[in-house]
Amino acid sequence: MAYQFASVARTTSSEAAGSQPIDPFLTRLLSNGTLTREQVRIVTAMQSPPRSVPARTQLARAGGSATSTYVIREGWAFAYSLLAGGERQVVGFLLPGDIIPFECSGHGSAELGVETVTDMIVSEVTSAAVRAAAQQWPEVFVLFLRHQSEMMLGLIGHLTDLGRRDARARIAQLLLKLERRLAPVGLTEFDGYDCPISQYLIADALGLTAIHVNRVLRGLREQGIVTVRSNRVTIHDRARLMAIAGEDDGDDVG
Amino acid sequence: MAYQFASVARTTSSEAAGSQPIDPFLTRLLSNGTLTREQVRIVTAMQSPPRSVPARTQLARAGGSATSTYVIREGWAFAYSLLAGGERQVVGFLLPGDIIPFECSGHGSAELGVETVTDMIVSEVTSAAVRAAAQQWPEVFVLFLRHQSEMMLGLIGHLTDLGRRDARARIAQLLLKLERRLAPVGLTEFDGYDCPISQYLIADALGLTAIHVNRVLRGLREQGIVTVRSNRVTIHDRARLMAIAGEDDGDDVG
DNA sequence: CGAATCGTTGAGGTCGCTCAATCATAGTGG
DNA sequence: CCACTATGATTGAGCGACCTCAACGATTCG
């Protein structure tokens, strides 16, 4: 197995034995705390039985039908677009609870795709199941719309990083944003999180070279700010990391 | 008046006198040719009477309510995000037929907004009107979803430009993409189009400096490829422009 | 124990930025 | 009609962040 996803052990150990395991999709859709037993039942029923997908697998390619989509229960993936010259731009990382974007044909000069990073466990959600759920509880449409809006905000943030921040700030942003997305599904600890993405992937996500990513990470490590090594991100000095990311947390900086 | 939007004259002249003027929103939503008289009526009825907005006006700021949105009938605007340091990243340009994105609170480290470039004419579309239209014709939801998907694809393309193309390619891409979006609403001519955005705006959209944009544009002009000057884009050599943009139009390049 | 992937390091080049002006255009009020 | 102002376009000199090319080390896996 290419990469043993360490969160499995942690997730089970953080629950009482025998209790129902966390459903990251549920957590994601219903991020406000109040949810009825009925809503839990409906959202759970939308998903077909979990299926596992090996690491480094193409999940979505242009030309497929869009009659169903997948929800990530466990594991990491990424969406990318591919230029004619072979350059790859990682558009976003897909984490537990995320919906894998529908297959969409390319938009002219770039080809889109989704590829798994680690072994993954996904549930299929057919459009038929969504329609059925919407009949019982019309607001599921709103939930999906909100999810899509979140993705658009994520894209806008990513875009802004590429356009207007330097390499250090981009990397700091990425590390903080990943932590913020992993937290609600219980995949973080107080000082960091498991992170299976290589420096090549980071480079392709941030419009940089793996070589330059490496140098910047070395700098951040030597300054005691953050260590990114062997599938693990350890944050030593969160305040300085946020400052580098351009997120001044309310304190005066002058 | 700050900028006389030349499309008005052209639009009316391209139609029989006295015929109903083009509705860019309709054109945009129903990009497939087949639409019934009933559908036209419904989509038209969704929009409240047109309202005009002066150039250089803030349209959407964080904190507003999202009970209604606007549809552009005439004029240009842009959506941007603003970093703490004052840097601005233009996220996208908004053209006739586009829906101005809902007001959304910032996503952490950046503030979002929409600002008009030229004088604009917009129609309000309340969520109540959308609901009413959806009762008569349920597929309007699908149309809106498709519109949102188009916007996401646009963001992904923009993101890829910033991450993996150099300045020349980014500018060529932008010029071609604007033309492609203006064509369906009848705002292009055979060799170019009116384009009211300054080099500063281009720079903020493409993650560059206005100074560098100027130099690249000079190069493109001196090579007889494209002229961008005084609110007008004139394409002299479309094939070479597409080649620079990284869109090899099927011909071998080796 | 080879193969594959990932991480690390050095030397040198360049694309695009910064700083600092100057020119062009259009609107504005006297 | 003409200063006056604001915005946008243009140009030059110099620099630095990031890239390219070219290795070599580390780790994992079959």
Coordinates of C-alpha atoms (C1' of nucleotides) in Angstrom, one line a residue:
Chain A
M1 CA 0.0 0.0 0.0
A2 CA 1.4 3.3 -1.1
Y3 CA 0.5 5.4 1.9
Q4 CA -1.0 4.3 5.2
F5 CA -3.4 7.0 6.1
A6 CA -2.8 7.7 9.7
S7 CA -6.1 9.3 10.5
V8 CA -7.9 6.0 10.6
A9 CA -6.4 5.0 13.9
R10 CA -6.9 8.5 15.4
T11 CA -10.5 8.7 14.4
T12 CA -11.5 5.4 15.9
S13 CA -9.5 6.0 19.1
S14 CA -11.2 9.4 19.6
E15 CA -14.6 7.8 19.8
A16 CA -16.2 5.5 22.3
A17 CA -15.8 1.9 21.1
G18 CA -18.9 0.7 19.3
S19 CA -20.2 4.1 18.5
Q20 CA -21.1 5.0 14.9
P21 CA -18.0 6.4 13.1
I22 CA -18.0 10.1 12.0
D23 CA -19.5 10.8 8.6
P24 CA -17.4 13.5 7.1
F25 CA -20.0 14.3 4.4
L26 CA -22.6 14.9 7.1
T27 CA -20.2 17.0 9.1
R28 CA -19.4 19.1 6.0
L29 CA -23.0 19.6 4.8
L30 CA -24.4 20.4 8.2
S31 CA -21.7 22.5 9.6
N32 CA -24.1 24.2 11.9
G33 CA -24.6 22.1 15.0
T34 CA -28.3 21.7 14.9
L35 CA -29.5 18.7 12.9
T36 CA -32.3 16.4 13.5
R37 CA -32.1 12.6 13.6
E38 CA -34.2 12.7 10.5
Q39 CA -31.8 14.9 8.6
V40 CA -28.9 12.6 9.6
R41 CA -30.9 9.7 8.3
I42 CA -31.6 11.3 4.9
V43 CA -28.1 12.5 4.3
T44 CA -26.7 9.1 5.3
A45 CA -29.2 7.4 3.0
M46 CA -28.0 9.5 0.0
Q47 CA -24.7 7.7 0.0
S48 CA -24.3 4.3 -1.4
P49 CA -22.0 1.8 0.4
P50 CA -18.4 2.9 0.6
R51 CA -16.0 1.9 -2.0
S52 CA -12.2 2.0 -1.9
V53 CA -10.0 3.6 -4.6
P54 CA -6.2 3.0 -4.7
A55 CA -3.7 5.9 -4.6
R56 CA -2.7 7.6 -7.9
T57 CA -5.8 6.8 -9.7
Q58 CA -7.6 9.0 -12.2
L59 CA -11.0 9.6 -10.9
A60 CA -12.7 12.0 -13.3
R61 CA -11.8 12.6 -16.9
A62 CA -13.3 14.8 -19.5
G63 CA -16.1 13.1 -21.4
G64 CA -17.6 11.0 -18.7
S65 CA -21.3 11.3 -17.8
A66 CA -22.3 13.5 -14.9
T67 CA -25.1 11.3 -13.6
S68 CA -23.4 10.7 -10.3
T69 CA -20.7 12.1 -8.1
Y70 CA -18.5 10.9 -5.2
V71 CA -18.1 12.0 -1.7
I72 CA -14.8 11.4 0.1
R73 CA -15.0 9.5 3.3
E74 CA -11.3 9.0 3.7
G75 CA -8.1 9.9 1.9
W76 CA -6.8 12.8 -0.2
A77 CA -7.1 13.7 -3.9
F78 CA -6.6 16.8 -6.0
A79 CA -8.2 18.4 -9.0
Y80 CA -5.9 19.7 -11.8
S81 CA -5.9 21.2 -15.2
L82 CA -3.4 20.2 -17.8
L83 CA -2.0 22.6 -20.4
A84 CA -1.0 21.6 -23.9
G85 CA 2.7 21.9 -23.0
G86 CA 2.3 19.3 -20.2
E87 CA 2.4 21.8 -17.4
R88 CA 0.0 20.9 -14.6
Q89 CA -1.9 23.3 -12.4
V90 CA -3.4 21.8 -9.2
V91 CA -6.7 23.6 -8.8
G92 CA -7.5 22.4 -5.4
F93 CA -7.1 19.5 -2.9
L94 CA -10.0 17.3 -2.1
L95 CA -10.3 16.2 1.5
P96 CA -12.7 13.9 3.5
G97 CA -16.2 15.4 3.3
D98 CA -15.6 17.1 0.0
I99 CA -17.7 16.3 -3.1
I100 CA -15.6 15.4 -6.0
P101 CA -16.5 17.9 -8.7
F102 CA -18.5 16.6 -11.6
E103 CA -16.8 15.5 -14.7
C104 CA -16.5 18.5 -16.9
S105 CA -15.1 18.8 -20.4
G106 CA -12.1 21.0 -20.8
H107 CA -12.6 24.7 -21.3
G108 CA -10.6 25.3 -24.5
S109 CA -6.9 25.2 -23.7
A110 CA -6.8 23.0 -20.7
E111 CA -7.9 19.5 -19.8
L112 CA -9.4 18.9 -16.4
G113 CA -9.0 15.9 -14.1
V114 CA -9.1 14.5 -10.6
E115 CA -6.4 12.1 -9.2
T116 CA -6.2 10.4 -5.9
V117 CA -3.1 11.0 -3.7
T118 CA -3.6 8.3 -1.1
D119 CA -5.8 5.2 -1.0
M120 CA -9.3 6.6 -0.6
I121 CA -12.7 5.5 0.6
V122 CA -15.6 7.2 -1.3
S123 CA -19.3 6.9 -1.4
E124 CA -21.2 7.4 -4.6
V125 CA -24.1 9.8 -4.6
T126 CA -26.3 9.4 -7.6
S127 CA -28.4 12.3 -8.9
A128 CA -31.4 10.0 -8.3
A129 CA -30.5 9.8 -4.6
V130 CA -30.2 13.5 -4.4
R131 CA -33.6 14.0 -6.0
A132 CA -35.1 11.4 -3.6
A133 CA -33.6 13.2 -0.6
A134 CA -34.8 16.6 -1.8
Q135 CA -38.3 15.3 -1.9
Q136 CA -38.1 14.4 1.8
W137 CA -36.3 17.5 2.7
P138 CA -36.1 20.3 0.1
E139 CA -33.2 22.1 1.7
V140 CA -30.7 19.6 0.5
F141 CA -30.5 21.6 -2.7
V142 CA -29.6 24.6 -0.6
L143 CA -26.9 22.6 1.1
F144 CA -25.4 21.6 -2.2
L145 CA -25.5 25.2 -3.4
R146 CA -23.7 26.3 -0.2
H147 CA -21.1 23.6 -0.8
Q148 CA -20.6 24.9 -4.3
S149 CA -20.3 28.5 -3.0
E150 CA -17.6 27.4 -0.6
M151 CA -15.7 25.8 -3.4
M152 CA -15.9 29.1 -5.4
L153 CA -14.7 31.0 -2.4
G154 CA -11.8 28.6 -2.2
L155 CA -11.0 29.1 -5.8
I156 CA -11.0 32.9 -5.4
G157 CA -8.7 32.6 -2.4
H158 CA -6.4 30.4 -4.4
L159 CA -6.4 32.8 -7.3
T160 CA -5.6 35.7 -5.1
D161 CA -2.7 33.7 -3.6
L162 CA -1.2 33.1 -7.1
G163 CA -1.7 36.6 -8.3
R164 CA -0.7 38.7 -5.4
R165 CA 1.4 36.8 -2.9
D166 CA 5.0 35.6 -3.0
A167 CA 6.2 32.1 -2.6
R168 CA 6.5 32.2 1.2
A169 CA 3.0 33.7 1.7
R170 CA 1.5 31.1 -0.7
I171 CA 3.0 28.2 1.1
A172 CA 2.0 29.6 4.5
Q173 CA -1.5 30.1 3.3
L174 CA -1.7 26.6 1.9
L175 CA -0.6 25.0 5.1
L176 CA -3.0 27.1 7.2
K177 CA -5.9 26.5 4.8
L178 CA -5.4 22.8 4.8
E179 CA -5.4 22.8 8.6
R180 CA -8.6 24.8 8.7
R181 CA -10.3 22.4 6.4
L182 CA -9.1 19.3 8.2
A183 CA -10.2 20.5 11.6
P184 CA -13.9 20.1 11.3
V185 CA -13.6 16.5 10.3
G186 CA -11.3 15.8 13.2
L187 CA -8.1 15.3 11.3
T188 CA -5.9 17.8 13.1
E189 CA -4.0 17.8 16.3
F190 CA -3.0 20.8 18.4
D191 CA 0.3 21.3 16.6
G192 CA -0.3 20.1 13.1
Y193 CA -1.7 17.4 10.9
D194 CA -0.9 14.5 8.6
C195 CA -0.4 15.7 5.1
P196 CA 0.4 13.2 2.3
I197 CA 1.1 15.7 -0.5
S198 CA 4.6 15.9 -2.0
Q199 CA 6.6 19.1 -2.6
Y200 CA 5.9 18.5 -6.3
L201 CA 2.2 18.7 -5.7
I202 CA 2.6 21.8 -3.5
A203 CA 4.6 23.4 -6.3
D204 CA 1.9 22.6 -8.9
A205 CA -0.8 24.0 -6.7
L206 CA 1.0 27.2 -6.0
G207 CA 2.5 27.9 -9.4
L208 CA 6.0 27.3 -8.3
T209 CA 8.9 24.8 -8.9
A210 CA 9.3 21.9 -6.5
I211 CA 12.9 23.1 -6.1
H212 CA 11.8 26.5 -4.9
V213 CA 9.2 25.0 -2.6
N214 CA 11.9 23.0 -1.1
R215 CA 14.1 26.0 -0.4
V216 CA 11.2 28.0 1.1
L217 CA 10.2 25.1 3.3
R218 CA 13.8 24.8 4.5
G219 CA 13.8 28.5 5.4
L220 CA 10.6 28.1 7.3
R221 CA 12.0 25.1 9.1
E222 CA 15.3 26.7 10.0
Q223 CA 13.4 29.7 11.4
G224 CA 11.5 27.4 13.7
I225 CA 8.1 28.3 12.1
V226 CA 6.9 25.1 10.6
T227 CA 8.2 21.7 9.6
V228 CA 6.8 19.9 6.6
R229 CA 8.4 16.5 6.5
S230 CA 7.5 12.9 5.8
N231 CA 3.8 13.3 5.4
R232 CA 3.5 15.5 8.5
V233 CA 3.0 19.2 9.0
T234 CA 4.1 20.5 12.4
I235 CA 3.4 24.1 13.2
H236 CA 5.9 25.5 15.7
D237 CA 5.0 29.2 15.7
R238 CA 1.5 29.8 14.5
A239 CA 1.6 33.5 15.0
R240 CA 4.6 34.0 12.7
L241 CA 3.1 31.6 10.2
M242 CA 0.0 33.6 10.0
A243 CA 2.0 36.8 9.7
I244 CA 3.9 35.3 6.7
A245 CA 0.6 34.2 5.2
G246 CA -0.6 37.8 5.3
E247 CA -3.2 37.1 8.0
D248 CA -2.5 39.6 10.6
D249 CA -4.6 38.3 13.4
G250 CA -5.7 41.7 14.7
D251 CA -2.5 42.6 16.5
D252 CA -0.7 45.7 15.4
V253 CA 2.2 44.9 13.1
G254 CA 3.7 48.4 12.8
Chain B
M1 CA -20.3 60.8 -19.1
A2 CA -17.1 58.9 -18.3
Y3 CA -17.2 56.4 -21.1
Q4 CA -19.6 56.2 -24.1
F5 CA -20.3 52.6 -24.4
A6 CA -20.1 52.1 -28.2
S7 CA -22.1 48.9 -28.2
V8 CA -25.5 50.6 -27.9
A9 CA -25.3 52.0 -31.4
R10 CA -24.1 48.8 -32.9
T11 CA -26.7 46.7 -31.2
T12 CA -29.6 48.7 -32.4
S13 CA -28.2 49.0 -35.9
S14 CA -27.9 45.2 -36.1
E15 CA -31.6 44.8 -35.6
A16 CA -34.6 45.7 -37.6
A17 CA -35.9 49.1 -36.4
G18 CA -38.7 48.7 -33.9
S19 CA -37.9 45.1 -33.0
Q20 CA -37.4 44.1 -29.4
P21 CA -33.8 44.7 -28.3
I22 CA -31.6 41.8 -27.4
D23 CA -31.8 40.7 -23.8
P24 CA -28.2 39.6 -22.9
F25 CA -29.4 37.7 -19.8
L26 CA -31.7 35.6 -21.9
T27 CA -29.0 35.0 -24.5
R28 CA -26.7 33.9 -21.7
L29 CA -29.0 31.6 -19.9
L30 CA -30.5 30.0 -22.9
S31 CA -27.3 29.6 -25.0
N32 CA -28.8 26.6 -26.8
G33 CA -30.9 27.9 -29.6
T34 CA -34.2 26.3 -28.8
L35 CA -36.4 28.3 -26.5
T36 CA -40.1 28.7 -26.4
R37 CA -42.0 31.9 -26.4
E38 CA -43.1 30.9 -22.9
Q39 CA -39.6 30.5 -21.6
V40 CA -38.6 33.9 -23.0
R41 CA -41.6 35.4 -21.2
I42 CA -40.6 33.8 -17.9
V43 CA -37.0 34.8 -18.0
T44 CA -37.9 38.3 -19.0
A45 CA -40.4 38.6 -16.2
M46 CA -37.8 37.6 -13.7
Q47 CA -36.0 40.9 -14.2
S48 CA -37.2 44.1 -12.7
P49 CA -37.0 47.3 -14.8
P50 CA -33.5 48.3 -15.8
R51 CA -31.6 50.7 -13.5
S52 CA -28.5 52.6 -14.4
V53 CA -25.3 52.7 -12.3
P54 CA -22.5 55.2 -12.8
A55 CA -18.9 54.1 -13.6
R56 CA -16.5 53.4 -10.7
T57 CA -19.2 52.5 -8.2
Q58 CA -18.9 49.8 -5.6
L59 CA -21.7 47.3 -6.2
A60 CA -21.3 44.6 -3.7
R61 CA -19.6 44.7 -0.4
A62 CA -19.2 42.2 2.4
G63 CA -22.0 42.2 4.9
G64 CA -24.9 42.9 2.5
S65 CA -27.9 40.7 2.4
A66 CA -28.1 38.1 -0.4
T67 CA -31.9 38.4 -1.0
S68 CA -31.4 39.7 -4.6
T69 CA -28.8 39.9 -7.2
Y70 CA -28.2 41.9 -10.4
V71 CA -28.0 41.0 -14.1
I72 CA -25.9 43.2 -16.4
R73 CA -27.7 44.5 -19.4
E74 CA -25.0 46.9 -20.5
G75 CA -21.6 48.0 -19.3
W76 CA -18.5 46.4 -17.7
A77 CA -17.7 45.6 -14.1
F78 CA -15.1 43.5 -12.3
A79 CA -15.0 41.4 -9.1
Y80 CA -11.9 41.7 -6.9
S81 CA -10.5 40.6 -3.7
L82 CA -8.4 43.0 -1.6
L83 CA -5.5 41.9 0.6
A84 CA -4.6 43.5 3.9
G85 CA -1.6 45.1 2.3
G86 CA -3.8 46.9 -0.2
E87 CA -2.9 44.7 -3.1
R88 CA -5.9 44.1 -5.4
Q89 CA -6.6 40.9 -7.3
V90 CA -9.2 41.1 -10.0
V91 CA -11.0 37.8 -9.9
G92 CA -13.0 38.3 -13.1
F93 CA -14.6 40.7 -15.4
L94 CA -18.4 41.0 -15.5
L95 CA -20.0 41.5 -18.9
P96 CA -23.5 42.0 -20.3
G97 CA -25.6 38.9 -19.5
D98 CA -23.5 38.0 -16.5
I99 CA -25.0 37.7 -13.0
I100 CA -23.2 39.8 -10.5
P101 CA -22.1 37.3 -7.8
F102 CA -23.9 37.4 -4.5
E103 CA -22.5 39.5 -1.8
C104 CA -20.3 37.2 0.2
S105 CA -18.4 38.0 3.3
G106 CA -14.6 37.8 3.1
H107 CA -13.0 34.4 3.4
G108 CA -10.4 35.1 6.0
S109 CA -7.5 37.2 4.7
A110 CA -9.2 39.0 1.8
E111 CA -12.1 41.2 1.3
L112 CA -14.4 40.8 -1.7
G113 CA -16.1 43.4 -3.8
V114 CA -17.5 44.3 -7.2
E115 CA -16.9 47.6 -8.9
T116 CA -18.3 49.1 -12.1
V117 CA -15.9 50.1 -14.9
T118 CA -18.2 51.9 -17.2
D119 CA -21.7 53.3 -16.7
M120 CA -23.9 50.3 -16.5
I121 CA -27.5 49.3 -16.9
V122 CA -28.6 46.4 -14.6
S123 CA -31.8 44.6 -13.8
E124 CA -32.5 43.4 -10.3
V125 CA -33.5 39.7 -9.9
T126 CA -35.0 39.0 -6.5
S127 CA -34.9 35.6 -5.0
A128 CA -38.7 35.8 -4.9
A129 CA -38.8 36.3 -8.6
V130 CA -36.5 33.3 -9.1
R131 CA -38.8 31.1 -7.0
A132 CA -41.8 32.3 -8.9
A133 CA -40.2 31.5 -12.2
A134 CA -39.1 28.1 -10.9
Q135 CA -42.7 27.3 -10.1
Q136 CA -43.7 27.9 -13.7
W137 CA -40.7 26.3 -15.2
P138 CA -38.6 24.2 -12.8
E139 CA -35.6 24.1 -15.1
V140 CA -34.6 27.7 -14.2
F141 CA -32.7 26.2 -11.3
V142 CA -30.7 24.1 -13.7
L143 CA -30.0 27.1 -15.8
F144 CA -28.6 29.0 -12.7
L145 CA -26.6 26.0 -11.8
R146 CA -25.1 25.8 -15.3
H147 CA -24.3 29.5 -15.1
Q148 CA -22.5 29.0 -11.8
S149 CA -20.6 26.0 -13.3
E150 CA -19.5 28.3 -16.1
M151 CA -18.2 30.8 -13.6
M152 CA -16.3 28.0 -11.8
L153 CA -14.7 26.9 -15.1
G154 CA -13.8 30.5 -15.8
L155 CA -12.1 30.7 -12.4
I156 CA -10.2 27.5 -13.0
G157 CA -9.0 28.8 -16.3
H158 CA -7.9 32.1 -14.7
L159 CA -6.2 30.2 -11.9
T160 CA -4.3 28.1 -14.5
D161 CA -3.2 31.2 -16.3
L162 CA -1.8 32.7 -13.2
G163 CA 0.0 29.6 -12.1
R164 CA 1.4 28.2 -15.2
R165 CA 1.6 30.8 -18.0
D166 CA 4.0 33.7 -18.5
A167 CA 2.9 37.3 -19.0
R168 CA 2.6 37.2 -22.7
A169 CA 0.4 34.1 -22.6
R170 CA -1.7 35.5 -19.9
I171 CA -2.4 38.7 -21.8
A172 CA -3.2 36.8 -25.0
Q173 CA -5.5 34.5 -23.1
L174 CA -7.4 37.4 -21.5
L175 CA -7.9 39.2 -24.8
L176 CA -9.2 36.0 -26.5
K177 CA -11.4 35.0 -23.6
L178 CA -13.0 38.5 -23.5
E179 CA -13.7 38.3 -27.2
R180 CA -15.2 34.8 -26.7
R181 CA -17.5 36.1 -24.0
L182 CA -18.6 39.2 -25.9
A183 CA -19.4 37.5 -29.1
P184 CA -22.6 35.7 -28.0
V185 CA -24.1 39.0 -27.0
G186 CA -23.2 40.7 -30.2
L187 CA -20.4 43.0 -28.9
T188 CA -17.6 42.0 -31.2
E189 CA -16.7 42.8 -34.8
F190 CA -14.6 40.7 -37.1
D191 CA -11.3 42.2 -36.1
G192 CA -11.8 43.1 -32.4
Y193 CA -14.0 44.7 -29.8
D194 CA -14.5 47.7 -27.6
C195 CA -12.8 47.1 -24.2
P196 CA -12.9 49.8 -21.6
I197 CA -10.4 48.3 -19.1
S198 CA -7.2 50.0 -18.3
Q199 CA -3.7 48.5 -18.2
Y200 CA -3.9 48.8 -14.4
L201 CA -7.0 46.6 -14.4
I202 CA -5.4 44.1 -16.7
A203 CA -2.4 44.0 -14.4
D204 CA -4.5 43.4 -11.4
A205 CA -6.4 40.6 -13.1
L206 CA -3.3 38.8 -14.3
G207 CA -1.0 39.2 -11.3
L208 CA 1.3 41.6 -13.1
T209 CA 2.4 45.2 -12.9
A210 CA 0.8 47.8 -15.1
I211 CA 4.3 48.7 -16.3
H212 CA 5.0 45.2 -17.4
V213 CA 1.6 44.9 -19.0
N214 CA 2.4 48.0 -21.0
R215 CA 5.7 46.6 -22.2
V216 CA 4.2 43.3 -23.3
L217 CA 1.4 45.1 -25.1
R218 CA 4.0 47.2 -26.9
G219 CA 5.7 44.0 -28.0
L220 CA 2.5 42.5 -29.3
R221 CA 1.7 45.7 -31.1
E222 CA 5.2 46.1 -32.7
Q223 CA 5.0 42.5 -33.9
G224 CA 1.7 43.2 -35.6
I225 CA -0.3 40.7 -33.5
V226 CA -2.8 42.8 -31.6
T227 CA -3.3 46.5 -30.7
V228 CA -4.8 47.4 -27.4
R229 CA -5.3 51.1 -27.3
S230 CA -7.9 53.7 -26.3
N231 CA -10.7 51.4 -25.3
R232 CA -10.3 49.2 -28.3
V233 CA -8.8 45.8 -28.9
T234 CA -7.9 45.1 -32.6
I235 CA -6.6 41.7 -33.5
H236 CA -4.3 41.7 -36.4
D237 CA -3.0 38.1 -36.4
R238 CA -5.4 35.8 -34.7
A239 CA -3.4 32.7 -35.4
R240 CA -0.2 34.0 -33.8
L241 CA -2.2 35.5 -30.8
M242 CA -3.7 32.0 -30.2
A243 CA -0.3 30.4 -30.4
I244 CA 1.1 32.9 -27.8
A245 CA -1.9 32.1 -25.6
G246 CA -1.0 28.5 -25.7
E247 CA -4.0 27.5 -27.8
D248 CA -2.6 25.6 -30.7
D249 CA -5.5 25.4 -33.0
G250 CA -5.0 21.9 -34.2
D251 CA -2.1 22.7 -36.5
D252 CA 1.2 21.1 -35.8
V253 CA 3.6 23.4 -34.1
G254 CA 6.7 21.3 -34.3
Chain C
dC1 C1' 19.2 -4.8 -4.0
dG2 C1' 17.6 -2.5 -8.0
dA3 C1' 13.7 0.7 -9.2
dA4 C1' 11.0 4.5 -8.2
dT5 C1' 9.7 8.4 -5.9
dC6 C1' 10.8 12.2 -3.2
dG7 C1' 13.8 15.4 -1.0
dT8 C1' 18.0 18.4 -1.1
dT9 C1' 21.6 21.4 -2.8
dG10 C1' 24.6 24.4 -6.1
dA11 C1' 25.5 27.6 -10.0
dG12 C1' 23.8 30.7 -13.1
dG13 C1' 20.2 33.0 -15.9
dT14 C1' 15.8 35.8 -16.7
dC15 C1' 11.3 37.4 -16.2
dG16 C1' 8.9 40.6 -14.1
dC17 C1' 9.3 44.0 -10.2
dT18 C1' 10.7 48.6 -8.1
dC19 C1' 11.7 53.3 -8.4
dA20 C1' 11.5 57.4 -10.9
dA21 C1' 10.1 60.1 -14.4
dT22 C1' 7.8 62.1 -18.6
dC23 C1' 4.0 62.4 -21.9
dA24 C1' -1.0 62.1 -23.4
dT25 C1' -5.8 62.7 -22.8
dA26 C1' -10.0 64.4 -21.0
dG27 C1' -12.8 66.7 -17.9
dT28 C1' -13.6 71.1 -15.0
dG29 C1' -14.0 75.5 -13.6
dG30 C1' -12.8 80.3 -14.1
Chain D
dC1 C1' -9.8 79.7 -24.1
dC2 C1' -6.8 78.1 -20.7
dA3 C1' -4.7 76.7 -16.4
dC4 C1' -5.6 72.9 -13.3
dT5 C1' -6.3 68.2 -12.0
dA6 C1' -6.9 63.3 -12.5
dT7 C1' -6.2 59.3 -14.8
dG8 C1' -3.9 56.5 -18.0
dA9 C1' 0.1 55.3 -21.0
dT10 C1' 5.0 55.0 -21.8
dT11 C1' 10.0 54.6 -21.0
dG12 C1' 14.6 53.7 -18.6
dA13 C1' 17.8 51.7 -15.1
dG14 C1' 18.7 48.4 -11.8
dC15 C1' 17.5 44.5 -9.0
dG16 C1' 15.7 40.3 -7.0
dA17 C1' 12.5 36.3 -6.7
dC18 C1' 12.1 32.4 -8.9
dC19 C1' 13.4 29.4 -12.7
dT20 C1' 16.6 26.0 -15.3
dC21 C1' 20.0 22.7 -15.5
dA22 C1' 22.5 19.2 -13.2
dA23 C1' 23.4 16.4 -9.7
dC24 C1' 23.3 13.6 -5.4
dG25 C1' 21.1 11.6 -1.1
dA26 C1' 17.1 9.4 1.4
dT27 C1' 13.3 6.4 1.7
dT28 C1' 10.2 2.9 0.4
dC29 C1' 8.9 -1.2 -1.9
dG30 C1' 8.9 -5.4 -4.5

